[in-house]
mmCIF file of C-alpha atoms in Angstrom:
data_model
loop_
_atom_site.group_PDB
_atom_site.id
_atom_site.type_symbol
_atom_site.label_atom_id
_atom_site.label_comp_id
_atom_site.label_asym_id
_atom_site.label_seq_id
_atom_site.Cartn_x
_atom_site.Cartn_y
_atom_site.Cartn_z
ATOM 1 C CA MET T 16 -0.268 -0.719 0.012
ATOM 2 C CA GLY T 17 2.855 2.522 0.990
ATOM 3 C CA ILE T 18 4.535 2.080 -2.801
ATOM 4 C CA LEU T 19 0.813 2.367 -4.501
ATOM 5 C CA LEU T 20 0.883 5.574 -2.313
ATOM 6 C CA TRP T 21 4.084 7.153 -3.475
ATOM 7 C CA LEU T 22 3.564 6.585 -6.970
ATOM 8 C CA PHE T 23 0.111 7.656 -6.660
ATOM 9 C CA ASP T 24 1.245 11.231 -4.964
ATOM 10 C CA ALA T 25 5.759 10.961 -6.615
ATOM 11 C CA THR T 26 6.281 13.623 -8.695
ATOM 12 C CA PHE T 27 9.011 15.561 -10.873
ATOM 13 C CA ARG T 28 9.591 19.408 -11.272
ATOM 14 C CA VAL T 29 9.937 20.889 -14.573
ATOM 15 C CA GLY T 30 11.534 25.176 -14.163
ATOM 16 C CA ASP T 31 9.298 26.112 -11.207
ATOM 17 C CA GLN T 32 6.448 23.381 -11.723
ATOM 18 C CA VAL T 33 5.466 20.521 -9.443
ATOM 19 C CA VAL T 34 3.742 18.426 -11.656
ATOM 20 C CA LEU T 35 2.350 14.815 -11.130
ATOM 21 C CA TRP T 36 4.357 11.668 -12.575
ATOM 22 C CA ARG T 37 0.585 10.156 -13.144
ATOM 23 C CA GLU T 38 -0.309 13.097 -15.174
ATOM 24 C CA VAL T 39 2.706 12.255 -17.703
ATOM 25 C CA VAL T 40 1.135 8.456 -17.622
ATOM 26 C CA GLY T 41 -2.537 9.092 -17.955
ATOM 27 C CA ASN T 42 -1.746 10.791 -20.940
ATOM 28 C CA LEU T 43 0.806 8.715 -22.711
ATOM 29 C CA PHE T 44 -2.461 5.939 -22.357
ATOM 30 C CA GLY T 45 -4.194 8.702 -23.622
ATOM 31 C CA LEU T 46 -1.799 8.367 -27.002
ATOM 32 C CA ALA T 47 -1.056 4.639 -26.863
ATOM 33 C CA SER T 48 -4.969 4.932 -27.428
ATOM 34 C CA ALA T 49 -4.967 7.517 -30.184
ATOM 35 C CA LEU T 50 -2.004 5.019 -31.904
ATOM 36 C CA GLY T 51 -4.803 2.084 -31.149
ATOM 37 C CA GLY T 52 -7.960 3.829 -32.951
ATOM 38 C CA MET T 53 -6.015 5.426 -35.625
ATOM 39 C CA ARG T 54 -5.244 2.237 -36.047
ATOM 40 C CA ARG T 55 -8.536 0.855 -36.120
ATOM 41 C CA ARG T 56 -7.930 -1.762 -32.914
ATOM 42 C CA ALA T 57 -10.610 -2.924 -30.600
ATOM 43 C CA TRP T 58 -7.907 -2.254 -27.874
ATOM 44 C CA ALA T 59 -7.258 1.147 -28.074
ATOM 45 C CA TRP T 60 -11.171 1.627 -25.908
ATOM 46 C CA PRO T 61 -9.801 -0.371 -22.608
ATOM 47 C CA VAL T 62 -6.261 1.327 -22.448
ATOM 48 C CA GLY T 63 -7.768 5.020 -23.235
ATOM 49 C CA ILE T 64 -10.013 3.875 -19.676
ATOM 50 C CA ILE T 65 -6.487 3.634 -17.637
ATOM 51 C CA GLY T 66 -5.484 7.266 -18.504
ATOM 52 C CA ASN T 67 -8.670 8.446 -18.304
ATOM 53 C CA ALA T 68 -9.095 6.932 -14.707
ATOM 54 C CA LEU T 69 -5.344 8.335 -13.607
ATOM 55 C CA LEU T 70 -6.164 11.548 -15.922
ATOM 56 C CA LEU T 71 -9.906 12.371 -13.459
ATOM 57 C CA THR T 72 -7.655 12.321 -10.266
ATOM 58 C CA VAL T 73 -5.638 14.816 -11.538
ATOM 59 C CA PHE T 74 -7.748 17.326 -12.542
ATOM 60 C CA LEU T 75 -9.536 17.117 -9.972
ATOM 61 C CA GLY T 76 -6.453 19.163 -7.609
ATOM 62 C CA ALA T 77 -8.410 20.597 -5.160
ATOM 63 C CA VAL T 78 -9.965 17.184 -4.984
ATOM 64 C CA PHE T 79 -6.903 14.981 -4.691
ATOM 65 C CA HIS T 80 -4.685 17.404 -2.624
ATOM 66 C CA THR T 81 -2.053 17.714 -5.115
ATOM 67 C CA PRO T 82 0.670 20.287 -6.078
ATOM 68 C CA ASN T 83 -2.004 22.206 -8.443
ATOM 69 C CA PRO T 84 -4.785 23.189 -6.639
ATOM 70 C CA THR T 85 -6.884 24.132 -9.582
ATOM 71 C CA ASN T 86 -10.007 22.176 -10.481
ATOM 72 C CA LEU T 87 -11.220 21.647 -13.948
ATOM 73 C CA LEU T 88 -13.844 20.610 -13.721
ATOM 74 C CA GLY T 89 -14.910 20.121 -17.664
ATOM 75 C CA GLN T 90 -11.026 17.771 -18.026
ATOM 76 C CA ALA T 91 -12.340 16.160 -14.768
ATOM 77 C CA GLY T 92 -15.723 15.070 -15.716
ATOM 78 C CA ARG T 93 -15.081 15.023 -19.654
ATOM 79 C CA GLN T 94 -12.473 11.360 -18.249
ATOM 80 C CA LEU T 95 -15.672 10.307 -16.683
ATOM 81 C CA MET T 96 -17.240 10.523 -19.392
ATOM 82 C CA PHE T 97 -14.585 9.344 -21.277
ATOM 83 C CA ILE T 98 -15.396 6.434 -19.285
ATOM 84 C CA VAL T 99 -18.422 5.269 -19.987
ATOM 85 C CA VAL T 100 -18.302 6.159 -23.991
ATOM 86 C CA SER T 101 -15.334 4.169 -24.249
ATOM 87 C CA ILE T 102 -17.133 1.037 -22.725
ATOM 88 C CA TYR T 103 -20.116 2.080 -25.226
ATOM 89 C CA GLY T 104 -17.023 2.149 -28.332
ATOM 90 C CA TRP T 105 -15.738 -1.151 -26.965
ATOM 91 C CA VAL T 106 -19.095 -3.024 -27.614
ATOM 92 C CA GLN T 107 -19.402 -2.154 -30.343
ATOM 93 C CA TRP T 108 -16.296 -1.977 -32.516
ATOM 94 C CA ARG T 109 -16.033 -5.890 -30.862
ATOM 95 C CA ARG T 110 -19.544 -6.428 -32.521
ATOM 96 C CA VAL T 111 -18.830 -5.312 -35.937
ATOM 97 C CA GLU T 112 -15.199 -7.248 -35.749
ATOM 98 C CA ARG T 113 -17.628 -10.164 -34.729
ATOM 99 C CA VAL T 114 -19.382 -9.519 -37.845
ATOM 100 C CA GLU T 115 -17.220 -8.411 -40.337
ATOM 101 C CA ALA T 116 -15.643 -11.488 -39.280
ATOM 102 C CA THR T 117 -17.767 -13.509 -40.362
ATOM 103 C CA THR T 118 -17.203 -12.484 -44.444
ATOM 104 C CA GLY T 119 -13.464 -12.902 -44.154
ATOM 105 C CA PRO T 120 -10.671 -12.023 -42.090
ATOM 106 C CA VAL T 121 -10.335 -8.882 -40.750
ATOM 107 C CA ALA T 122 -7.402 -7.357 -39.146
ATOM 108 C CA VAL T 123 -8.917 -3.850 -38.556
ATOM 109 C CA ILE T 124 -12.574 -1.512 -38.058
ATOM 110 C CA ARG T 125 -13.907 -0.361 -41.799
ATOM 111 C CA PRO T 126 -14.539 3.741 -41.032
ATOM 112 C CA ARG T 127 -17.102 5.406 -42.975
ATOM 113 C CA TRP T 128 -18.226 8.763 -43.262
ATOM 114 C CA ALA T 129 -21.580 9.821 -41.582
ATOM 115 C CA GLY T 130 -22.594 12.582 -43.932
ATOM 116 C CA TRP T 131 -23.397 16.611 -44.089
ATOM 117 C CA ARG T 132 -26.740 15.887 -41.941
ATOM 118 C CA VAL T 133 -25.287 14.179 -39.383
ATOM 119 C CA ARG T 134 -22.072 16.712 -39.712
ATOM 120 C CA LEU T 135 -24.718 19.540 -39.105
ATOM 121 C CA VAL T 136 -25.811 17.326 -35.936
ATOM 122 C CA LEU T 137 -22.696 17.043 -35.027
ATOM 123 C CA VAL T 138 -21.821 21.239 -35.210
ATOM 124 C CA GLY T 139 -24.829 22.178 -33.800
ATOM 125 C CA LEU T 140 -24.493 19.692 -30.349
ATOM 126 C CA LEU T 141 -21.268 21.085 -29.886
ATOM 127 C CA LEU T 142 -22.046 25.236 -30.047
ATOM 128 C CA GLY T 143 -25.596 24.703 -28.094
ATOM 129 C CA GLY T 144 -24.559 21.561 -25.458
ATOM 130 C CA THR T 145 -21.643 24.425 -24.645
ATOM 131 C CA LEU T 146 -23.761 27.304 -24.425
ATOM 132 C CA LEU T 147 -26.033 24.507 -22.070
ATOM 133 C CA LEU T 148 -22.882 23.841 -19.342
ATOM 134 C CA ILE T 149 -21.623 27.255 -19.408
ATOM 135 C CA PRO T 150 -23.367 28.278 -16.199
ATOM 136 C CA VAL T 151 -23.335 25.379 -14.936
ATOM 137 C CA PHE T 152 -19.541 24.680 -15.211
ATOM 138 C CA ARG T 153 -20.082 27.974 -13.434
ATOM 139 C CA ALA T 154 -21.680 27.371 -11.050
ATOM 140 C CA LEU T 155 -19.643 24.531 -9.550
ATOM 141 C CA GLY T 156 -16.619 26.865 -9.785
ATOM 142 C CA SER T 157 -14.846 25.611 -12.552
ATOM 143 C CA TYR T 158 -11.786 27.287 -14.246
ATOM 144 C CA GLU T 159 -12.191 30.386 -16.244
ATOM 145 C CA PRO T 160 -12.613 30.623 -18.790
ATOM 146 C CA VAL T 161 -15.395 28.179 -18.178
ATOM 147 C CA TRP T 162 -16.446 28.433 -21.654
ATOM 148 C CA ALA T 163 -13.366 26.678 -22.756
ATOM 149 C CA ASP T 164 -13.786 23.875 -20.808
ATOM 150 C CA ALA T 165 -17.929 23.456 -21.833
ATOM 151 C CA TRP T 166 -16.535 23.507 -25.687
ATOM 152 C CA ILE T 167 -14.127 20.391 -24.724
ATOM 153 C CA PHE T 168 -16.244 18.229 -22.697
ATOM 154 C CA MET T 169 -18.663 18.957 -25.348
ATOM 155 C CA GLY T 170 -16.131 18.002 -27.723
ATOM 156 C CA SER T 171 -14.772 15.141 -26.419
ATOM 157 C CA LEU T 172 -17.507 13.622 -25.710
ATOM 158 C CA LEU T 173 -19.045 14.482 -29.279
ATOM 159 C CA ALA T 174 -15.640 13.062 -30.594
ATOM 160 C CA THR T 175 -15.225 9.270 -28.627
ATOM 161 C CA TRP T 176 -19.263 8.616 -29.862
ATOM 162 C CA GLY T 177 -18.394 9.306 -32.927
ATOM 163 C CA MET T 178 -14.999 7.396 -32.817
ATOM 164 C CA ALA T 179 -17.776 4.873 -31.660
ATOM 165 C CA LYS T 180 -19.844 4.657 -34.355
ATOM 166 C CA ARG T 181 -16.817 4.663 -36.844
ATOM 167 C CA TRP T 182 -17.118 8.537 -38.247
ATOM 168 C CA VAL T 183 -13.704 10.022 -40.265
ATOM 169 C CA GLU T 184 -14.615 13.208 -38.883
ATOM 170 C CA PHE T 185 -14.244 12.186 -36.112
ATOM 171 C CA TRP T 186 -10.317 14.080 -36.293
ATOM 172 C CA LEU T 187 -11.640 17.223 -37.403
ATOM 173 C CA VAL T 188 -13.816 17.101 -33.604
ATOM 174 C CA TRP T 189 -10.588 16.671 -32.270
ATOM 175 C CA VAL T 190 -9.091 18.725 -33.709
ATOM 176 C CA ALA T 191 -11.701 21.304 -32.233
ATOM 177 C CA VAL T 192 -10.844 20.383 -29.229
ATOM 178 C CA ASP T 193 -7.092 21.245 -28.792
ATOM 179 C CA LEU T 194 -7.520 24.142 -30.546
ATOM 180 C CA VAL T 195 -9.363 25.890 -27.914
ATOM 181 C CA GLY T 196 -7.233 23.161 -24.825
ATOM 182 C CA VAL T 197 -3.873 23.804 -25.366
ATOM 183 C CA PRO T 198 -4.365 27.924 -24.135
ATOM 184 C CA LEU T 199 -6.413 26.920 -21.355
ATOM 185 C CA LEU T 200 -4.226 23.692 -19.812
ATOM 186 C CA PHE T 201 -1.078 26.005 -20.251
ATOM 187 C CA GLY T 202 -3.610 28.738 -18.488
ATOM 188 C CA ALA T 203 -4.157 26.049 -15.519
ATOM 189 C CA GLY T 204 -0.433 25.044 -15.140
ATOM 190 C CA TYR T 205 -1.023 22.303 -16.420
ATOM 191 C CA TRP T 206 1.964 21.883 -18.837
ATOM 192 C CA VAL T 207 1.829 18.057 -19.527
ATOM 193 C CA SER T 208 -1.662 18.396 -20.733
ATOM 194 C CA ALA T 209 -0.587 20.859 -22.412
ATOM 195 C CA SER T 210 2.055 19.792 -24.055
ATOM 196 C CA MET T 211 0.036 16.681 -25.285
ATOM 197 C CA TYR T 212 -2.582 18.546 -26.443
ATOM 198 C CA LEU T 213 -0.407 19.700 -28.837
ATOM 199 C CA PHE T 214 1.244 16.619 -29.984
ATOM 200 C CA TYR T 215 -2.708 15.172 -30.795
ATOM 201 C CA GLY T 216 -3.382 18.571 -32.776
ATOM 202 C CA ALA T 217 -1.410 17.395 -35.621
ATOM 203 C CA PHE T 218 -1.759 14.020 -34.991
ATOM 204 C CA THR T 219 -5.069 13.598 -35.113
ATOM 205 C CA LEU T 220 -5.194 15.295 -38.947
ATOM 206 C CA ALA T 221 -2.970 12.722 -39.675
ATOM 207 C CA GLY T 222 -5.763 10.291 -38.036
ATOM 208 C CA PHE T 223 -8.053 12.329 -40.312
ATOM 209 C CA PHE T 224 -6.029 10.944 -43.613
ATOM 210 C CA VAL T 225 -5.396 7.826 -42.476
ATOM 211 C CA TRP T 226 -8.770 6.865 -41.978
ATOM 212 C CA ALA T 227 -10.246 8.988 -45.094
ATOM 213 C CA ARG T 228 -7.850 6.392 -46.451
ATOM 214 C CA GLY T 229 -8.867 3.488 -45.195
ATOM 215 C CA GLU T 230 -12.956 4.830 -46.037
ATOM 216 C CA ARG T 231 -11.546 4.467 -49.390
ATOM 217 C CA VAL T 232 -9.439 1.245 -50.164
ATOM 218 C CA ALA T 233 -12.672 -0.148 -47.861
ATOM 219 C CA THR T 234 -15.638 1.642 -50.559
ATOM 220 C CA ALA T 235 -12.907 0.349 -52.990
ATOM 221 C CA ARG T 236 -13.108 -3.073 -51.978
#
């Protein structure tokens, strides 16, 4: 138990910033999950869940008495949301794998385009959901600017749902999340997560083109 508590509270310094090792490890699990998602492998979901559980404790800094006492409720809430939606996505991908395996050997999940109607719905949900969450997050005392925290939460929800549905467009929703997430996390002092978001910005663009190419190949068969 002593070792586990030490690992939970272990820190290191970057300049004058104290960083939790579990923030690093949580983001590394997130990166591994993103790589698995780009390769369209079902194991990406459980790997991501582990990272979400770790980052939940990081973003509730005041609750867990971490070196950074800032509560990012949108960031923390989205970890819980990730866990729930990831279970759904994992089940969906495993089901698709079983169905497609009946027609021949299937190594990866086959992506598909959502279409313009769904794209408009996603944009409407992102904007409308953000507006609805702003007063909720503000009342709960989330970090300012609250709209950015709400945007990240809604975007993450929609992107994860889109990934579960195998829509190519989910990568572009992640780009929108990263554009807001990088300055928010740097401002809140979460340097490791902010740096990972910066990397994810380029990674998600690459993921979009990889999935788009995968959709063309699958359609041509």
